[in-house]
PDB file of C-alpha atoms in Angstrom:
ATOM      1  CA  MET A  14      12.621 -16.611 -10.682  1.00 92.00           C
ATOM      2  CA  LYS A  15      12.345 -14.510  -6.992  1.00 94.00           C
ATOM      3  CA  LEU A  16       9.052 -14.369  -4.719  1.00 95.00           C
ATOM      4  CA  ARG A  17       7.233 -10.794  -4.723  1.00 93.00           C
ATOM      5  CA  HIS A  18       4.274 -11.162  -3.536  1.00 93.00           C
ATOM      6  CA  ILE A  19       2.090 -12.744  -0.774  1.00 95.00           C
ATOM      7  CA  PHE A  20      -2.340 -12.380  -0.669  1.00 92.00           C
ATOM      8  CA  CYS A  21      -4.786 -13.550   0.837  1.00 92.00           C
ATOM      9  CA  LYS A  22      -8.017 -13.645   0.472  1.00 89.00           C
ATOM     10  CA  THR A  23     -11.799 -15.504   0.103  1.00 88.00           C
ATOM     11  CA  ASP A  24     -12.462 -18.284  -2.210  1.00 86.00           C
ATOM     12  CA  TYR A  25     -16.091 -17.856  -4.525  1.00 80.00           C
ATOM     13  CA  VAL A  26     -17.790 -21.320  -2.056  1.00 75.00           C
ATOM     14  CA  SER A  27     -20.685 -19.213  -0.579  1.00 78.00           C
ATOM     15  CA  GLU A  28     -22.580 -16.186  -0.929  1.00 80.00           C
ATOM     16  CA  TRP A  29     -21.196 -15.074   2.359  1.00 78.00           C
ATOM     17  CA  ALA A  30     -17.802 -15.452   1.093  1.00 77.00           C
ATOM     18  CA  LYS A  31     -18.064 -13.772  -2.426  1.00 79.00           C
ATOM     19  CA  MET A  32     -19.461 -10.481  -0.045  1.00 81.00           C
ATOM     20  CA  MET A  33     -16.662 -10.722   2.027  1.00 82.00           C
ATOM     21  CA  HIS A  34     -13.949 -11.551  -1.223  1.00 83.00           C
ATOM     22  CA  TRP A  35     -12.353  -7.773  -1.587  1.00 79.00           C
ATOM     23  CA  GLU A  36     -12.709  -6.754   2.156  1.00 81.00           C
ATOM     24  CA  PHE A  37     -11.044  -9.499   3.709  1.00 85.00           C
ATOM     25  CA  TYR A  38      -8.203  -8.882   1.112  1.00 84.00           C
ATOM     26  CA  ARG A  39      -8.172  -5.721   1.661  1.00 80.00           C
ATOM     27  CA  SER A  40      -7.988  -6.413   5.158  1.00 84.00           C
ATOM     28  CA  SER A  41      -4.834  -8.241   4.718  1.00 88.00           C
ATOM     29  CA  ARG A  42      -2.848  -6.269   2.455  1.00 86.00           C
ATOM     30  CA  PHE A  43      -1.070  -3.925   5.100  1.00 87.00           C
ATOM     31  CA  ILE A  44       0.431  -7.180   6.377  1.00 93.00           C
ATOM     32  CA  CYS A  45       0.718  -9.116   2.984  1.00 92.00           C
ATOM     33  CA  TYR A  46       2.767  -6.399   2.108  1.00 88.00           C
ATOM     34  CA  TYR A  47       4.469  -5.612   5.121  1.00 92.00           C
ATOM     35  CA  LEU A  48       5.732  -9.851   3.821  1.00 95.00           C
ATOM     36  CA  VAL A  49       6.238  -8.514   0.117  1.00 91.00           C
ATOM     37  CA  ARG A  50       8.640  -5.349   1.177  1.00 89.00           C
ATOM     38  CA  ARG A  51      10.447  -7.630   3.966  1.00 92.00           C
ATOM     39  CA  ILE A  52      11.106 -10.823   1.171  1.00 93.00           C
ATOM     40  CA  ARG A  53      12.070  -8.960  -1.529  1.00 91.00           C
ATOM     41  CA  GLN A  54      15.001  -7.274   0.730  1.00 91.00           C
ATOM     42  CA  TYR A  55      15.977 -11.745   1.304  1.00 91.00           C
ATOM     43  CA  LYS A  56      15.736 -11.868  -2.543  1.00 91.00           C
ATOM     44  CA  PHE A  57      14.594 -15.719  -2.268  1.00 94.00           C
ATOM     45  CA  GLU A  58      15.163 -18.092  -5.146  1.00 94.00           C
ATOM     46  CA  THR A  59      11.823 -19.743  -6.117  1.00 96.00           C
ATOM     47  CA  ASP A  60      12.379 -23.388  -8.014  1.00 95.00           C
ATOM     48  CA  GLY A  61      11.122 -21.536 -11.284  1.00 95.00           C
ATOM     49  CA  THR A  62       7.578 -22.433 -11.067  1.00 96.00           C
ATOM     50  CA  PHE A  63       6.231 -19.202  -8.820  1.00 96.00           C
ATOM     51  CA  LYS A  64       6.980 -15.985  -7.288  1.00 96.00           C
ATOM     52  CA  THR A  65       3.304 -15.382  -5.902  1.00 96.00           C
ATOM     53  CA  ILE A  66       2.226 -17.311  -2.925  1.00 97.00           C
ATOM     54  CA  GLU A  67      -2.055 -16.862  -3.061  1.00 96.00           C
ATOM     55  CA  ILE A  68      -3.774 -18.297   0.958  1.00 96.00           C
ATOM     56  CA  ARG A  69      -7.419 -18.962  -0.766  1.00 93.00           C
ATOM     57  CA  LEU A  70      -9.987 -19.457   1.271  1.00 92.00           C
ATOM     58  CA  GLY A  71     -12.852 -21.493   1.475  1.00 89.00           C
ATOM     59  CA  SER A  72     -11.820 -25.390   1.041  1.00 90.00           C
ATOM     60  CA  ASP A  73      -9.308 -27.859   2.139  1.00 92.00           C
ATOM     61  CA  ALA A  74      -7.724 -28.409  -1.214  1.00 94.00           C
ATOM     62  CA  PRO A  75      -4.544 -29.431  -2.393  1.00 96.00           C
ATOM     63  CA  CYS A  76      -1.920 -27.091  -2.963  1.00 97.00           C
ATOM     64  CA  LYS A  77      -1.364 -25.821  -7.243  1.00 96.00           C
ATOM     65  CA  ILE A  78       0.431 -23.888  -9.074  1.00 97.00           C
ATOM     66  CA  VAL A  79      -1.855 -21.613 -11.490  1.00 95.00           C
ATOM     67  CA  LEU A  80      -1.561 -18.952 -13.964  1.00 89.00           C
ATOM     68  CA  GLU A  81       1.729 -19.981 -14.596  1.00 87.00           C
ATOM     69  CA  ASP A  82       3.915 -18.744 -11.809  1.00 95.00           C
ATOM     70  CA  VAL A  83       1.324 -18.755  -8.624  1.00 96.00           C
ATOM     71  CA  LEU A  84       1.902 -21.434  -5.783  1.00 97.00           C
ATOM     72  CA  GLN A  85      -2.313 -21.324  -4.933  1.00 97.00           C
ATOM     73  CA  VAL A  86      -2.526 -22.393  -1.049  1.00 97.00           C
ATOM     74  CA  HIS A  87      -6.099 -23.556   0.131  1.00 95.00           C
ATOM     75  CA  LEU A  88      -7.415 -23.116   3.633  1.00 95.00           C
ATOM     76  CA  PRO A  89     -10.615 -23.785   5.682  1.00 92.00           C
ATOM     77  CA  ILE A  90     -12.745 -20.072   6.228  1.00 89.00           C
ATOM     78  CA  ASP A  91     -13.687 -19.669  10.265  1.00 89.00           C
ATOM     79  CA  GLU A  92     -16.331 -17.029   9.855  1.00 87.00           C
ATOM     80  CA  LYS A  93     -17.215 -16.534  12.706  1.00 90.00           C
ATOM     81  CA  ARG A  94     -13.572 -15.891  13.754  1.00 91.00           C
ATOM     82  CA  TYR A  95     -13.798 -13.670  10.862  1.00 89.00           C
ATOM     83  CA  GLU A  96     -16.699 -11.934  11.865  1.00 88.00           C
ATOM     84  CA  SER A  97     -15.556 -10.913  15.316  1.00 91.00           C
ATOM     85  CA  VAL A  98     -12.653  -9.147  14.000  1.00 89.00           C
ATOM     86  CA  ARG A  99     -14.245  -7.186  10.931  1.00 85.00           C
ATOM     87  CA  ASP A 100     -12.949  -3.398  11.164  1.00 80.00           C
ATOM     88  CA  THR A 101     -11.127  -3.491  15.114  1.00 86.00           C
ATOM     89  CA  THR A 102      -7.465  -3.715  15.464  1.00 86.00           C
ATOM     90  CA  ASP A 103      -7.648  -7.415  16.337  1.00 90.00           C
ATOM     91  CA  TYR A 104      -4.951  -8.484  13.827  1.00 92.00           C
ATOM     92  CA  SER A 105      -4.399 -12.171  15.243  1.00 93.00           C
ATOM     93  CA  TYR A 106      -7.013 -13.947  12.394  1.00 94.00           C
ATOM     94  CA  TYR A 107      -5.057 -12.937   9.107  1.00 94.00           C
ATOM     95  CA  ILE A 108      -1.696 -13.836  11.162  1.00 96.00           C
ATOM     96  CA  GLU A 109      -3.177 -17.355  12.097  1.00 96.00           C
ATOM     97  CA  ILE A 110      -4.106 -17.682   8.181  1.00 96.00           C
ATOM     98  CA  LEU A 111      -0.370 -16.498   7.275  1.00 97.00           C
ATOM     99  CA  ARG A 112       1.327 -18.680   8.922  1.00 98.00           C
ATOM    100  CA  LYS A 113      -1.157 -22.374   8.430  1.00 97.00           C
ATOM    101  CA  GLY A 114      -1.168 -21.085   4.631  1.00 97.00           C
ATOM    102  CA  PHE A 115       3.232 -20.758   4.912  1.00 98.00           C
ATOM    103  CA  GLU A 116       3.323 -23.717   6.422  1.00 98.00           C
ATOM    104  CA  LYS A 117       1.237 -25.594   3.694  1.00 98.00           C
ATOM    105  CA  ALA A 118       2.674 -24.323   1.009  1.00 97.00           C
ATOM    106  CA  SER A 119       6.244 -25.379   2.539  1.00 97.00           C
ATOM    107  CA  LYS A 120       5.135 -28.833   2.342  1.00 97.00           C
ATOM    108  CA  PHE A 121       4.334 -28.708  -1.572  1.00 97.00           C
ATOM    109  CA  LYS A 122       7.793 -25.760  -2.359  1.00 96.00           C
ATOM    110  CA  HIS A 123      10.620 -24.939  -0.876  1.00 96.00           C
ATOM    111  CA  ILE A 124       9.696 -21.878   0.855  1.00 96.00           C
ATOM    112  CA  PRO A 125      11.319 -19.375   3.493  1.00 96.00           C
ATOM    113  CA  LEU A 126       8.815 -20.420   6.235  1.00 97.00           C
ATOM    114  CA  ASP A 127      11.352 -19.724   8.863  1.00 96.00           C
ATOM    115  CA  GLU A 128      12.431 -16.354   7.500  1.00 96.00           C
ATOM    116  CA  LEU A 129       8.130 -15.622   6.396  1.00 97.00           C
ATOM    117  CA  ASN A 130       7.676 -16.471  10.574  1.00 97.00           C
ATOM    118  CA  ARG A 131      10.626 -14.563  11.621  1.00 97.00           C
ATOM    119  CA  TYR A 132       8.645 -11.119   9.416  1.00 96.00           C
ATOM    120  CA  LEU A 133       5.667 -11.860  11.184  1.00 97.00           C
ATOM    121  CA  ASP A 134       7.077 -12.759  14.445  1.00 97.00           C
ATOM    122  CA  GLU A 135       9.085  -8.852  13.932  1.00 95.00           C
ATOM    123  CA  PHE A 136       5.398  -6.973  12.490  1.00 94.00           C
ATOM    124  CA  ILE A 137       3.471  -8.394  15.680  1.00 95.00           C
ATOM    125  CA  ALA A 138       6.466  -6.831  17.824  1.00 94.00           C
ATOM    126  CA  ASN A 139       6.890  -3.160  16.333  1.00 90.00           C
ATOM    127  CA  GLY A 140       2.913  -3.327  17.117  1.00 90.00           C
ATOM    128  CA  TYR A 141       1.613  -4.095  13.528  1.00 90.00           C
ATOM    129  CA  LYS A 142       3.245  -1.172  11.701  1.00 87.00           C
ATOM    130  CA  ASN A 143       3.637  -1.052   8.629  1.00 88.00           C
ATOM    131  CA  GLU A 144       5.650   2.310   7.402  1.00 89.00           C
ATOM    132  CA  TRP A 145       8.190   2.993   5.094  1.00 87.00           C
ATOM    133  CA  GLN A 146       9.663   6.214   3.310  1.00 87.00           C
ATOM    134  CA  TYR A 147       7.843   5.993  -0.172  1.00 84.00           C
ATOM    135  CA  THR A 148       9.882   8.840  -1.794  1.00 86.00           C
ATOM    136  CA  LYS A 149      12.491  11.785  -1.168  1.00 90.00           C
ATOM    137  CA  ALA A 150      14.176  14.857  -2.536  1.00 93.00           C
ATOM    138  CA  THR A 151      16.319  18.073  -1.999  1.00 96.00           C
ATOM    139  CA  PHE A 152      16.259  20.726  -3.865  1.00 96.00           C
ATOM    140  CA  LYS A 153      19.557  22.587  -3.036  1.00 96.00           C
ATOM    141  CA  GLU A 154      18.850  25.998  -4.768  1.00 95.00           C
ATOM    142  CA  TYR A 155      16.076  26.447  -2.259  1.00 96.00           C
ATOM    143  CA  GLY A 156      17.569  24.852   0.718  1.00 97.00           C
ATOM    144  CA  ILE A 157      14.815  22.160   1.437  1.00 97.00           C
ATOM    145  CA  ARG A 158      14.689  18.901   1.261  1.00 96.00           C
ATOM    146  CA  VAL A 159      11.290  16.497   1.408  1.00 96.00           C
ATOM    147  CA  GLU A 160      10.004  12.930   2.705  1.00 94.00           C
ATOM    148  CA  ILE A 161       7.344  11.192   2.117  1.00 90.00           C
ATOM    149  CA  ASN A 162       6.689   8.398   4.495  1.00 90.00           C
ATOM    150  CA  ALA A 163       3.610   5.719   3.570  1.00 86.00           C
ATOM    151  CA  ILE A 164       2.021   4.371   6.427  1.00 86.00           C
ATOM    152  CA  LEU A 165      -0.597   1.528   5.341  1.00 84.00           C
ATOM    153  CA  SER A 166      -3.256   0.389   7.996  1.00 81.00           C
ATOM    154  CA  THR A 167      -5.726  -2.301   7.943  1.00 77.00           C
ATOM    155  CA  PHE A 168      -8.348   0.757   6.428  1.00 73.00           C
ATOM    156  CA  ARG A 169      -6.091   2.522   4.858  1.00 77.00           C
ATOM    157  CA  LEU A 170      -2.684   3.739   3.307  1.00 79.00           C
ATOM    158  CA  ARG A 171      -1.897   7.483   4.104  1.00 83.00           C
ATOM    159  CA  LEU A 172       1.289   9.323   2.647  1.00 84.00           C
ATOM    160  CA  ASN A 173       2.386  12.180   4.570  1.00 90.00           C
ATOM    161  CA  ALA A 174       5.015  15.056   3.704  1.00 93.00           C
ATOM    162  CA  GLU A 175       7.640  16.132   6.263  1.00 96.00           C
ATOM    163  CA  PHE A 176       9.977  19.512   4.987  1.00 97.00           C
ATOM    164  CA  TYR A 177      13.443  20.230   6.362  1.00 98.00           C
ATOM    165  CA  SER A 178      15.883  22.956   6.171  1.00 97.00           C
ATOM    166  CA  ILE A 179      18.707  21.437   4.636  1.00 97.00           C
ATOM    167  CA  LYS A 180      21.431  23.947   6.074  1.00 95.00           C
ATOM    168  CA  SER A 181      19.947  23.919  10.011  1.00 95.00           C
ATOM    169  CA  LYS A 182      17.909  20.558  10.049  1.00 95.00           C
ATOM    170  CA  LYS A 183      15.139  21.793  11.246  1.00 96.00           C
ATOM    171  CA  HIS A 184      11.480  20.808  10.782  1.00 97.00           C
ATOM    172  CA  LEU A 185       9.827  23.390   8.783  1.00 97.00           C
ATOM    173  CA  CYS A 186       6.409  22.017   7.897  1.00 96.00           C
ATOM    174  CA  GLY A 187       4.201  19.023   6.667  1.00 94.00           C
ATOM    175  CA  GLY A 188       1.257  17.128   6.841  1.00 91.00           C
ATOM    176  CA  ILE A 189      -1.202  14.449   5.430  1.00 87.00           C
ATOM    177  CA  LEU A 190      -1.148  14.412   1.671  1.00 83.00           C
ATOM    178  CA  VAL A 191      -3.085  11.423   0.344  1.00 78.00           C
ATOM    179  CA  SER A 192      -5.168   9.410   2.507  1.00 77.00           C
ATOM    180  CA  ALA A 193      -7.138   6.503   1.412  1.00 72.00           C
ATOM    181  CA  MET A 194      -8.527   2.417   1.355  1.00 68.00           C
ATOM    182  CA  ALA A 195      -6.053   0.402   2.057  1.00 64.00           C
ATOM    183  CA  ASP A 196      -6.348  -1.191  -1.603  1.00 59.00           C
ATOM    184  CA  GLU A 197      -4.032  -2.056  -4.350  1.00 53.00           C
ATOM    185  CA  PHE A 198      -4.538   1.110  -6.521  1.00 50.00           C
ATOM    186  CA  TYR A 199      -3.501   2.899  -4.403  1.00 53.00           C
ATOM    187  CA  ILE A 200      -0.338   0.755  -3.292  1.00 52.00           C
ATOM    188  CA  TYR A 201       0.666  -0.779  -7.090  1.00 48.00           C
ATOM    189  CA  GLY A 202      -1.119   1.015  -9.160  1.00 45.00           C
ATOM    190  CA  ARG A 203       1.165   4.132  -9.455  1.00 49.00           C
ATOM    191  CA  GLY A 204       2.771   1.948 -12.572  1.00 44.00           C
ATOM    192  CA  ASP A 205       6.003   0.325 -12.414  1.00 48.00           C
ATOM    193  CA  LYS A 206       7.662   4.398 -11.636  1.00 57.00           C
ATOM    194  CA  LYS A 207       7.656   5.811  -8.488  1.00 67.00           C
ATOM    195  CA  ASP A 208       5.890   9.024  -7.354  1.00 73.00           C
ATOM    196  CA  ARG A 209       8.452  11.829  -8.355  1.00 79.00           C
ATOM    197  CA  ILE A 210       8.341  15.524  -6.945  1.00 87.00           C
ATOM    198  CA  LYS A 211       9.914  18.386  -9.174  1.00 89.00           C
ATOM    199  CA  ILE A 212      10.000  22.407  -8.263  1.00 92.00           C
ATOM    200  CA  ILE A 213       8.856  23.973 -11.462  1.00 91.00           C
ATOM    201  CA  ASN A 214       8.275  27.778 -11.109  1.00 91.00           C
ATOM    202  CA  ASP A 215       8.651  28.385  -7.707  1.00 92.00           C
ATOM    203  CA  THR A 216       5.879  25.320  -7.310  1.00 93.00           C
ATOM    204  CA  ILE A 217       6.653  21.800  -5.733  1.00 91.00           C
ATOM    205  CA  CYS A 218       4.882  19.799  -8.360  1.00 89.00           C
ATOM    206  CA  TYR A 219       4.736  15.648  -6.995  1.00 81.00           C
ATOM    207  CA  PHE A 220       3.656  13.279  -9.842  1.00 78.00           C
ATOM    208  CA  VAL A 221       2.280   9.781  -9.181  1.00 72.00           C
ATOM    209  CA  GLY A 222       3.390   7.087 -10.958  1.00 65.00           C
ATOM    210  CA  TYR A 223       1.302   6.702 -13.732  1.00 63.00           C
ATOM    211  CA  GLN A 224       1.314  10.404 -14.606  1.00 66.00           C
ATOM    212  CA  GLU A 225       4.139  12.220 -15.777  1.00 68.00           C
ATOM    213  CA  LYS A 226       2.567  14.933 -17.324  1.00 78.00           C
ATOM    214  CA  TYR A 227       0.602  16.843 -15.002  1.00 80.00           C
ATOM    215  CA  PRO A 228       1.749  16.999 -11.373  1.00 84.00           C
ATOM    216  CA  LEU A 229      -1.693  15.423  -8.861  1.00 80.00           C
ATOM    217  CA  PHE A 230      -0.492  17.816  -6.470  1.00 84.00           C
ATOM    218  CA  VAL A 231       1.412  21.360  -5.992  1.00 90.00           C
ATOM    219  CA  LEU A 232       2.744  23.557  -3.060  1.00 93.00           C
ATOM    220  CA  ASP A 233       3.978  27.184  -2.625  1.00 95.00           C
ATOM    221  CA  VAL A 234       8.066  26.241  -2.421  1.00 95.00           C
ATOM    222  CA  TRP A 235       7.921  30.324  -0.526  1.00 96.00           C
ATOM    223  CA  ASP A 236       4.965  28.838   1.854  1.00 96.00           C
ATOM    224  CA  ILE A 237       7.207  25.429   2.783  1.00 96.00           C
ATOM    225  CA  ILE A 238      10.493  27.713   3.264  1.00 96.00           C
ATOM    226  CA  ASN A 239       8.042  29.841   5.732  1.00 96.00           C
ATOM    227  CA  GLY A 240       6.845  27.089   6.955  1.00 96.00           C
ATOM    228  CA  ILE A 241       3.082  27.023   5.548  1.00 95.00           C
ATOM    229  CA  TYR A 242       1.301  23.539   4.701  1.00 93.00           C
ATOM    230  CA  ARG A 243      -1.221  23.844   1.929  1.00 90.00           C
ATOM    231  CA  PRO A 244      -1.241  21.123  -0.849  1.00 89.00           C
ATOM    232  CA  LYS A 245      -3.531  21.977  -3.311  1.00 86.00           C
ATOM    233  CA  LEU A 246      -4.680  19.465  -5.861  1.00 81.00           C
ATOM    234  CA  ASN A 247      -4.245  20.154  -9.103  1.00 83.00           C
ATOM    235  CA  ASP A 248      -6.738  19.169 -11.494  1.00 80.00           C
ATOM    236  CA  TYR A 249      -5.844  18.372 -14.423  1.00 76.00           C
ATOM    237  CA  SER A 250      -8.819  16.127 -15.752  1.00 76.00           C
ATOM    238  CA  LYS A 251      -9.707  18.015 -18.625  1.00 76.00           C
ATOM    239  CA  PHE A 252      -6.133  17.264 -20.569  1.00 77.00           C
ATOM    240  CA  LEU A 253      -6.775  13.106 -20.064  1.00 75.00           C
ATOM    241  CA  LYS A 254      -7.834  11.304 -23.049  1.00 76.00           C
ATOM    242  CA  GLU A 255      -7.846   8.002 -21.321  1.00 76.00           C
ATOM    243  CA  ASP A 256     -10.976   6.206 -19.435  1.00 79.00           C
ATOM    244  CA  TRP A 257      -8.265   4.466 -17.341  1.00 71.00           C
ATOM    245  CA  GLU A 258      -5.942   7.824 -16.738  1.00 71.00           C
ATOM    246  CA  ARG A 259      -9.633   9.838 -15.834  1.00 76.00           C
ATOM    247  CA  ASP A 260     -10.603   7.082 -13.151  1.00 73.00           C
ATOM    248  CA  CYS A 261      -6.715   6.900 -11.521  1.00 70.00           C
ATOM    249  CA  TYR A 262      -7.715  10.726 -11.870  1.00 73.00           C
ATOM    250  CA  GLU A 263     -11.022  10.310  -9.774  1.00 73.00           C
ATOM    251  CA  CYS A 264      -9.299   7.965  -6.704  1.00 67.00           C
ATOM    252  CA  TYR A 265      -6.784  10.472  -5.710  1.00 66.00           C
ATOM    253  CA  LYS A 266      -9.507  12.879  -6.595  1.00 69.00           C
ATOM    254  CA  GLU A 267     -11.767  11.394  -3.571  1.00 66.00           C
ATOM    255  CA  SER A 268      -8.793  10.106  -1.344  1.00 59.00           C
ATOM    256  CA  TYR A 269      -7.740  14.542  -1.175  1.00 53.00           C
ATOM    257  CA  THR A 270      -5.820  15.515   2.678  1.00 46.00           C
ATOM    258  CA  TYR A 271      -8.701  18.324   3.263  1.00 43.00           C
ATOM    259  CA  LYS A 272     -11.651  16.500   2.792  1.00 45.00           C
ATOM    260  CA  PRO A 273     -12.420  16.092   6.547  1.00 42.00           C
ATOM    261  CA  ASN A 274     -15.901  14.385   6.276  1.00 44.00           C
ATOM    262  CA  SER A 275     -14.214  11.650   3.799  1.00 43.00           C
ATOM    263  CA  PRO A 276     -14.125   8.341   5.265  1.00 42.00           C
ATOM    264  CA  TYR A 277     -10.794   8.045   4.326  1.00 40.00           C
ATOM    265  CA  PHE A 278      -9.782  10.950   7.072  1.00 42.00           C
ATOM    266  CA  ASP A 279     -10.925   9.227  10.029  1.00 45.00           C
ATOM    267  CA  GLU A 280      -8.293   9.505  12.288  1.00 44.00           C
ATOM    268  CA  THR A 281     -10.039   7.142  14.571  1.00 41.00           C
ATOM    269  CA  LYS A 282      -9.594   4.235  12.293  1.00 41.00           C
ATOM    270  CA  TYR A 283      -5.697   3.340  12.838  1.00 36.00           C
TER     271      TYR A 283
END
């Protein structure tokens, strides 16, 4: 069994902790997900009792295995310290919590402590950035290729689309495709499949992982070739039968790029 997930949350030990539970989780998520991407490359084999490290803030209870495969680590929470860094780019408290949690976990089970601390050092040295190539595609018949790059911060997930000429390697056009809350739905909620890009009838179609039939975004391929970036949201909601599919669509609709008044489009929160 390989280590695959790292989470950090507040426990329901007080009204304040209940209120802060999901906010703290989202705010620390971009650091945890950076560690997850790095640790999956390392392919650390656990002793077979856990594949997730979950740090729970609120008490100093002993470590234990819960839900069959989760190594749960308990730490006290400093409410004043957290309040002082809320809605800021001061990530020192999250880093401190993760280091303390890993140290405590290492005394209960064998974990890659040195590597996790090294990845945190790497993250800090790189300016607290969590960026990676989300997906890509090449369309030889049109002479273009596209890269979708992800940028995950404490506030949001952003997907940028960049189009290039295959022959000249010139950048044709590009911009923001999705700007959404740094929520688990947008990071993991796409199903097991990656997002996919296809060209159908001269239309570039962007399919999200869970949806195989209907593209979420469409772009005119000739616009792209001529340097014009105009993604359009494809309204396929009337074709959806399942409630969860409609919910997913509505979430993506809210995060659609061209809504300048949306809180998800606030460039200052980066």
